[in-house]
PDB file of C-alpha atoms in Angstrom:
ATOM      1  CA  MET A   1       2.446 -58.926  68.849  1.00 42.00           C
ATOM      2  CA  SER A   2      -0.552 -60.425  71.083  1.00 58.00           C
ATOM      3  CA  ASP A   3      -2.801 -58.287  68.920  1.00 69.00           C
ATOM      4  CA  SER A   4      -1.547 -59.649  66.336  1.00 81.00           C
ATOM      5  CA  ARG A   5      -2.311 -63.521  67.350  1.00 89.00           C
ATOM      6  CA  ALA A   6      -6.101 -62.347  68.646  1.00 90.00           C
ATOM      7  CA  ALA A   7      -6.712 -61.006  65.710  1.00 91.00           C
ATOM      8  CA  ILE A   8      -5.796 -64.246  63.600  1.00 92.00           C
ATOM      9  CA  ARG A   9      -7.775 -66.032  66.073  1.00 94.00           C
ATOM     10  CA  TYR A  10     -10.952 -63.739  65.516  1.00 95.00           C
ATOM     11  CA  ALA A  11     -10.827 -64.196  62.069  1.00 94.00           C
ATOM     12  CA  LYS A  12     -10.581 -68.365  61.886  1.00 94.00           C
ATOM     13  CA  ALA A  13     -13.280 -67.897  64.404  1.00 94.00           C
ATOM     14  CA  VAL A  14     -15.284 -65.978  61.753  1.00 94.00           C
ATOM     15  CA  LEU A  15     -14.063 -68.107  58.707  1.00 93.00           C
ATOM     16  CA  ASP A  16     -15.293 -70.900  60.245  1.00 93.00           C
ATOM     17  CA  LEU A  17     -18.456 -69.473  60.977  1.00 94.00           C
ATOM     18  CA  ALA A  18     -18.733 -68.103  57.353  1.00 93.00           C
ATOM     19  CA  VAL A  19     -18.052 -71.344  56.341  1.00 92.00           C
ATOM     20  CA  GLU A  20     -20.495 -73.110  58.273  1.00 93.00           C
ATOM     21  CA  ASN A  21     -23.397 -70.908  57.161  1.00 92.00           C
ATOM     22  CA  LYS A  22     -22.090 -70.854  53.570  1.00 92.00           C
ATOM     23  CA  ALA A  23     -21.447 -66.940  53.808  1.00 91.00           C
ATOM     24  CA  THR A  24     -17.722 -66.969  53.221  1.00 90.00           C
ATOM     25  CA  SER A  25     -18.339 -64.556  49.958  1.00 90.00           C
ATOM     26  CA  ALA A  26     -20.579 -62.314  51.434  1.00 93.00           C
ATOM     27  CA  VAL A  27     -18.286 -61.899  54.709  1.00 94.00           C
ATOM     28  CA  GLU A  28     -15.214 -61.233  52.703  1.00 92.00           C
ATOM     29  CA  LYS A  29     -17.026 -58.878  50.471  1.00 93.00           C
ATOM     30  CA  ASP A  30     -17.872 -56.782  54.545  1.00 94.00           C
ATOM     31  CA  MET A  31     -14.278 -57.382  55.504  1.00 93.00           C
ATOM     32  CA  ARG A  32     -13.144 -55.556  52.395  1.00 92.00           C
ATOM     33  CA  SER A  33     -15.432 -52.615  53.472  1.00 92.00           C
ATOM     34  CA  ILE A  34     -14.577 -52.619  56.638  1.00 92.00           C
ATOM     35  CA  VAL A  35     -10.881 -52.485  55.728  1.00 91.00           C
ATOM     36  CA  ALA A  36     -11.482 -49.722  52.810  1.00 91.00           C
ATOM     37  CA  THR A  37     -13.578 -47.510  54.846  1.00 91.00           C
ATOM     38  CA  ILE A  38     -11.271 -47.572  57.639  1.00 89.00           C
ATOM     39  CA  ALA A  39      -8.224 -46.631  55.445  1.00 88.00           C
ATOM     40  CA  ASP A  40     -10.231 -44.242  53.807  1.00 89.00           C
ATOM     41  CA  SER A  41     -11.261 -42.345  56.654  1.00 88.00           C
ATOM     42  CA  LYS A  42      -8.910 -40.729  59.656  1.00 90.00           C
ATOM     43  CA  GLU A  43     -11.609 -39.955  62.077  1.00 90.00           C
ATOM     44  CA  LEU A  44     -12.917 -44.007  62.277  1.00 89.00           C
ATOM     45  CA  ARG A  45      -9.563 -44.949  62.562  1.00 89.00           C
ATOM     46  CA  ALA A  46      -9.058 -42.321  65.756  1.00 90.00           C
ATOM     47  CA  MET A  47     -12.189 -43.246  67.090  1.00 90.00           C
ATOM     48  CA  LEU A  48     -10.783 -46.949  67.052  1.00 87.00           C
ATOM     49  CA  ALA A  49      -8.121 -46.619  68.521  1.00 87.00           C
ATOM     50  CA  SER A  50      -9.611 -43.880  71.422  1.00 87.00           C
ATOM     51  CA  PRO A  51      -9.357 -45.294  74.568  1.00 87.00           C
ATOM     52  CA  VAL A  52     -11.686 -41.944  75.843  1.00 90.00           C
ATOM     53  CA  VAL A  53     -14.649 -42.983  73.159  1.00 88.00           C
ATOM     54  CA  ASN A  54     -15.989 -46.173  75.222  1.00 88.00           C
ATOM     55  CA  GLY A  55     -16.943 -49.407  73.251  1.00 85.00           C
ATOM     56  CA  GLU A  56     -20.620 -48.996  73.395  1.00 88.00           C
ATOM     57  CA  THR A  57     -20.379 -45.675  71.113  1.00 90.00           C
ATOM     58  CA  LYS A  58     -17.402 -47.485  69.175  1.00 89.00           C
ATOM     59  CA  LYS A  59     -20.084 -50.546  68.421  1.00 89.00           C
ATOM     60  CA  LYS A  60     -23.068 -48.102  67.618  1.00 90.00           C
ATOM     61  CA  ALA A  61     -21.145 -46.207  65.570  1.00 90.00           C
ATOM     62  CA  LEU A  62     -19.558 -49.109  63.388  1.00 91.00           C
ATOM     63  CA  ALA A  63     -23.223 -50.643  63.403  1.00 88.00           C
ATOM     64  CA  ALA A  64     -24.343 -47.384  61.414  1.00 91.00           C
ATOM     65  CA  VAL A  65     -21.696 -47.507  59.457  1.00 91.00           C
ATOM     66  CA  PHE A  66     -21.650 -50.981  58.196  1.00 90.00           C
ATOM     67  CA  GLU A  67     -25.238 -51.187  58.404  1.00 90.00           C
ATOM     68  CA  GLY A  68     -26.685 -53.729  55.736  1.00 90.00           C
ATOM     69  CA  SER A  69     -23.557 -55.858  56.553  1.00 89.00           C
ATOM     70  CA  ASP A  70     -23.678 -59.758  57.023  1.00 92.00           C
ATOM     71  CA  GLN A  71     -25.084 -60.717  60.476  1.00 94.00           C
ATOM     72  CA  ILE A  72     -21.633 -62.480  60.943  1.00 93.00           C
ATOM     73  CA  THR A  73     -19.686 -59.337  60.698  1.00 93.00           C
ATOM     74  CA  LEU A  74     -22.065 -57.527  62.699  1.00 91.00           C
ATOM     75  CA  GLY A  75     -21.634 -60.438  65.275  1.00 93.00           C
ATOM     76  CA  LEU A  76     -18.080 -59.601  64.876  1.00 93.00           C
ATOM     77  CA  ILE A  77     -17.953 -56.110  65.791  1.00 92.00           C
ATOM     78  CA  ASN A  78     -20.532 -56.893  68.879  1.00 91.00           C
ATOM     79  CA  THR A  79     -18.090 -59.918  69.933  1.00 93.00           C
ATOM     80  CA  LEU A  80     -15.058 -57.227  69.826  1.00 91.00           C
ATOM     81  CA  ALA A  81     -16.639 -54.616  71.314  1.00 89.00           C
ATOM     82  CA  SER A  82     -17.664 -56.530  74.115  1.00 89.00           C
ATOM     83  CA  ASN A  83     -14.368 -57.755  74.604  1.00 91.00           C
ATOM     84  CA  LYS A  84     -12.396 -54.160  74.646  1.00 88.00           C
ATOM     85  CA  ARG A  85     -10.534 -55.318  71.535  1.00 90.00           C
ATOM     86  CA  ILE A  86     -12.452 -53.212  68.911  1.00 89.00           C
ATOM     87  CA  SER A  87      -9.382 -51.372  67.647  1.00 88.00           C
ATOM     88  CA  ILE A  88      -8.276 -54.527  66.113  1.00 92.00           C
ATOM     89  CA  LEU A  89     -11.264 -54.646  63.655  1.00 92.00           C
ATOM     90  CA  ASN A  90      -9.013 -53.779  60.608  1.00 91.00           C
ATOM     91  CA  GLU A  91      -6.258 -56.692  61.407  1.00 92.00           C
ATOM     92  CA  VAL A  92      -9.228 -59.504  61.515  1.00 93.00           C
ATOM     93  CA  ALA A  93     -10.627 -58.072  58.447  1.00 93.00           C
ATOM     94  CA  LEU A  94      -7.418 -57.992  56.829  1.00 90.00           C
ATOM     95  CA  LYS A  95      -6.464 -61.883  58.531  1.00 91.00           C
ATOM     96  CA  TYR A  96     -10.085 -62.901  57.504  1.00 92.00           C
ATOM     97  CA  ILE A  97      -8.972 -61.989  53.631  1.00 88.00           C
ATOM     98  CA  ILE A  98      -6.106 -63.638  53.611  1.00 83.00           C
ATOM     99  CA  LEU A  99      -7.149 -66.536  55.268  1.00 87.00           C
ATOM    100  CA  ASN A 100     -10.606 -66.550  52.762  1.00 86.00           C
ATOM    101  CA  GLU A 101      -8.369 -66.222  49.918  1.00 79.00           C
ATOM    102  CA  ASP A 102      -6.240 -69.152  51.069  1.00 78.00           C
ATOM    103  CA  LEU A 103      -8.841 -71.233  51.182  1.00 81.00           C
ATOM    104  CA  LYS A 104     -10.198 -70.786  47.964  1.00 79.00           C
ATOM    105  CA  GLY A 105      -6.757 -71.506  46.725  1.00 71.00           C
ATOM    106  CA  GLU A 106      -6.359 -68.144  45.336  1.00 69.00           C
ATOM    107  CA  GLY A 107      -4.335 -65.399  46.880  1.00 72.00           C
ATOM    108  CA  VAL A 108      -3.664 -61.665  45.827  1.00 78.00           C
ATOM    109  CA  ALA A 109      -0.111 -60.739  45.680  1.00 83.00           C
ATOM    110  CA  TYR A 110       0.239 -56.739  46.361  1.00 85.00           C
ATOM    111  CA  VAL A 111       3.387 -55.873  44.462  1.00 90.00           C
ATOM    112  CA  THR A 112       4.124 -52.016  45.210  1.00 91.00           C
ATOM    113  CA  THR A 113       6.364 -50.209  42.627  1.00 91.00           C
ATOM    114  CA  ALA A 114       7.690 -46.494  42.285  1.00 91.00           C
ATOM    115  CA  VAL A 115       6.514 -46.947  38.468  1.00 91.00           C
ATOM    116  CA  PRO A 116       3.517 -49.160  37.380  1.00 91.00           C
ATOM    117  CA  LEU A 117       4.094 -52.654  36.009  1.00 89.00           C
ATOM    118  CA  SER A 118       4.671 -53.718  32.574  1.00 89.00           C
ATOM    119  CA  ALA A 119       2.438 -56.652  31.127  1.00 88.00           C
ATOM    120  CA  ASP A 120       5.570 -58.597  30.683  1.00 91.00           C
ATOM    121  CA  LEU A 121       6.790 -58.104  34.226  1.00 88.00           C
ATOM    122  CA  GLU A 122       3.542 -58.765  35.927  1.00 88.00           C
ATOM    123  CA  LYS A 123       3.857 -62.326  33.401  1.00 88.00           C
ATOM    124  CA  LYS A 124       7.151 -63.208  35.371  1.00 88.00           C
ATOM    125  CA  VAL A 125       6.023 -61.643  38.948  1.00 86.00           C
ATOM    126  CA  LEU A 126       3.005 -64.185  38.322  1.00 85.00           C
ATOM    127  CA  LYS A 127       4.940 -67.511  37.749  1.00 86.00           C
ATOM    128  CA  GLN A 128       7.516 -66.843  40.244  1.00 84.00           C
ATOM    129  CA  ILE A 129       4.977 -66.331  42.861  1.00 82.00           C
ATOM    130  CA  ALA A 130       2.876 -69.460  41.725  1.00 80.00           C
ATOM    131  CA  GLN A 131       5.643 -71.143  41.943  1.00 82.00           C
ATOM    132  CA  ILE A 132       6.934 -70.524  45.788  1.00 78.00           C
ATOM    133  CA  THR A 133       3.398 -70.533  46.627  1.00 75.00           C
ATOM    134  CA  GLY A 134       1.693 -72.824  44.683  1.00 75.00           C
ATOM    135  CA  ASN A 135      -1.265 -71.030  44.548  1.00 74.00           C
ATOM    136  CA  ALA A 136      -2.644 -69.144  41.579  1.00 74.00           C
ATOM    137  CA  VAL A 137      -2.869 -65.798  42.987  1.00 80.00           C
ATOM    138  CA  THR A 138      -3.471 -62.180  40.939  1.00 82.00           C
ATOM    139  CA  ILE A 139      -1.524 -58.807  41.322  1.00 86.00           C
ATOM    140  CA  GLU A 140      -2.681 -55.521  42.851  1.00 85.00           C
ATOM    141  CA  ASN A 141      -0.207 -53.117  41.930  1.00 89.00           C
ATOM    142  CA  LYS A 142       0.266 -49.920  43.997  1.00 89.00           C
ATOM    143  CA  ILE A 143       2.265 -47.258  43.090  1.00 90.00           C
ATOM    144  CA  ASP A 144       4.625 -45.419  45.890  1.00 90.00           C
ATOM    145  CA  GLU A 145       7.108 -43.090  44.565  1.00 90.00           C
ATOM    146  CA  SER A 146       8.625 -43.143  47.754  1.00 90.00           C
ATOM    147  CA  ILE A 147      10.238 -46.384  47.566  1.00 91.00           C
ATOM    148  CA  ILE A 148      12.621 -44.707  45.030  1.00 91.00           C
ATOM    149  CA  GLY A 149      12.876 -48.016  43.016  1.00 90.00           C
ATOM    150  CA  GLY A 150      12.654 -51.728  43.632  1.00 89.00           C
ATOM    151  CA  PHE A 151       9.669 -53.292  44.744  1.00 90.00           C
ATOM    152  CA  VAL A 152       8.228 -54.281  47.860  1.00 91.00           C
ATOM    153  CA  LEU A 153       6.083 -57.775  46.996  1.00 89.00           C
ATOM    154  CA  ARG A 154       3.634 -58.730  49.958  1.00 85.00           C
ATOM    155  CA  VAL A 155       1.541 -62.327  49.972  1.00 82.00           C
ATOM    156  CA  GLY A 156      -0.339 -63.378  53.044  1.00 72.00           C
ATOM    157  CA  ASP A 157       1.456 -62.886  55.706  1.00 71.00           C
ATOM    158  CA  LEU A 158       4.770 -62.742  53.726  1.00 80.00           C
ATOM    159  CA  GLN A 159       6.546 -59.629  52.352  1.00 85.00           C
ATOM    160  CA  TYR A 160       9.843 -59.148  50.585  1.00 87.00           C
ATOM    161  CA  ASP A 161      10.975 -55.432  50.676  1.00 90.00           C
ATOM    162  CA  ALA A 162      13.440 -54.890  48.092  1.00 89.00           C
ATOM    163  CA  SER A 163      13.123 -51.277  47.624  1.00 91.00           C
ATOM    164  CA  ILE A 164      15.350 -49.030  47.012  1.00 91.00           C
ATOM    165  CA  SER A 165      14.194 -46.387  50.173  1.00 90.00           C
ATOM    166  CA  ASN A 166      14.471 -49.548  52.110  1.00 90.00           C
ATOM    167  CA  LYS A 167      18.262 -50.738  51.246  1.00 91.00           C
ATOM    168  CA  LEU A 168      19.022 -46.405  51.801  1.00 91.00           C
ATOM    169  CA  ASN A 169      17.471 -46.959  55.223  1.00 90.00           C
ATOM    170  CA  ASN A 170      19.568 -50.364  55.966  1.00 90.00           C
ATOM    171  CA  LEU A 171      22.806 -48.139  55.182  1.00 91.00           C
ATOM    172  CA  LYS A 172      21.326 -45.499  57.659  1.00 91.00           C
ATOM    173  CA  ARG A 173      21.264 -47.775  60.230  1.00 91.00           C
ATOM    174  CA  GLU A 174      24.214 -49.271  59.477  1.00 90.00           C
ATOM    175  CA  PHE A 175      26.120 -45.903  59.770  1.00 88.00           C
ATOM    176  CA  THR A 176      24.678 -44.709  62.924  1.00 89.00           C
ATOM    177  CA  SER A 177      25.101 -47.893  64.412  1.00 87.00           C
ATOM    178  CA  SER A 178      28.996 -47.692  63.724  1.00 80.00           C
ATOM    179  CA  LEU A 179      29.641 -44.592  65.380  1.00 74.00           C
TER     180      LEU A 179
END
């Protein structure tokens, strides 16, 4: 819980600095690169989470991986390493992206479904989300067959899980708790 609040604070500070330096787009590009790179690299995730690897080694590795990034991004990595918070880099990057999209008045709604959304259904979802949030959003459809059916919708920090697998898990919890 405190990591989440810390990530938001760091993300807000980075966003303020990026706005001041008119570098929000460049920093957002870097943050998206950080999220994608960490998601794609099991070794990088393990290194960031490892208490055995010291902060200086992590900082050097990240500086090499994200060489050519904006100075604000590199400053964030240095600050997180100095404050022994480098393990929340991915979360800070995600929060920055959300905050920057809110600042621009646009957002991304992540819709996870078992099968791809049809164009008609995508339009209906966009309309509903625009009514709820008041912002123009784009949809990013993720396919995950393990949800069986239904959908999981995430807009910013809000998540609505109407998947069949979630409903089955809830039933399972109810049955096991009543025994």
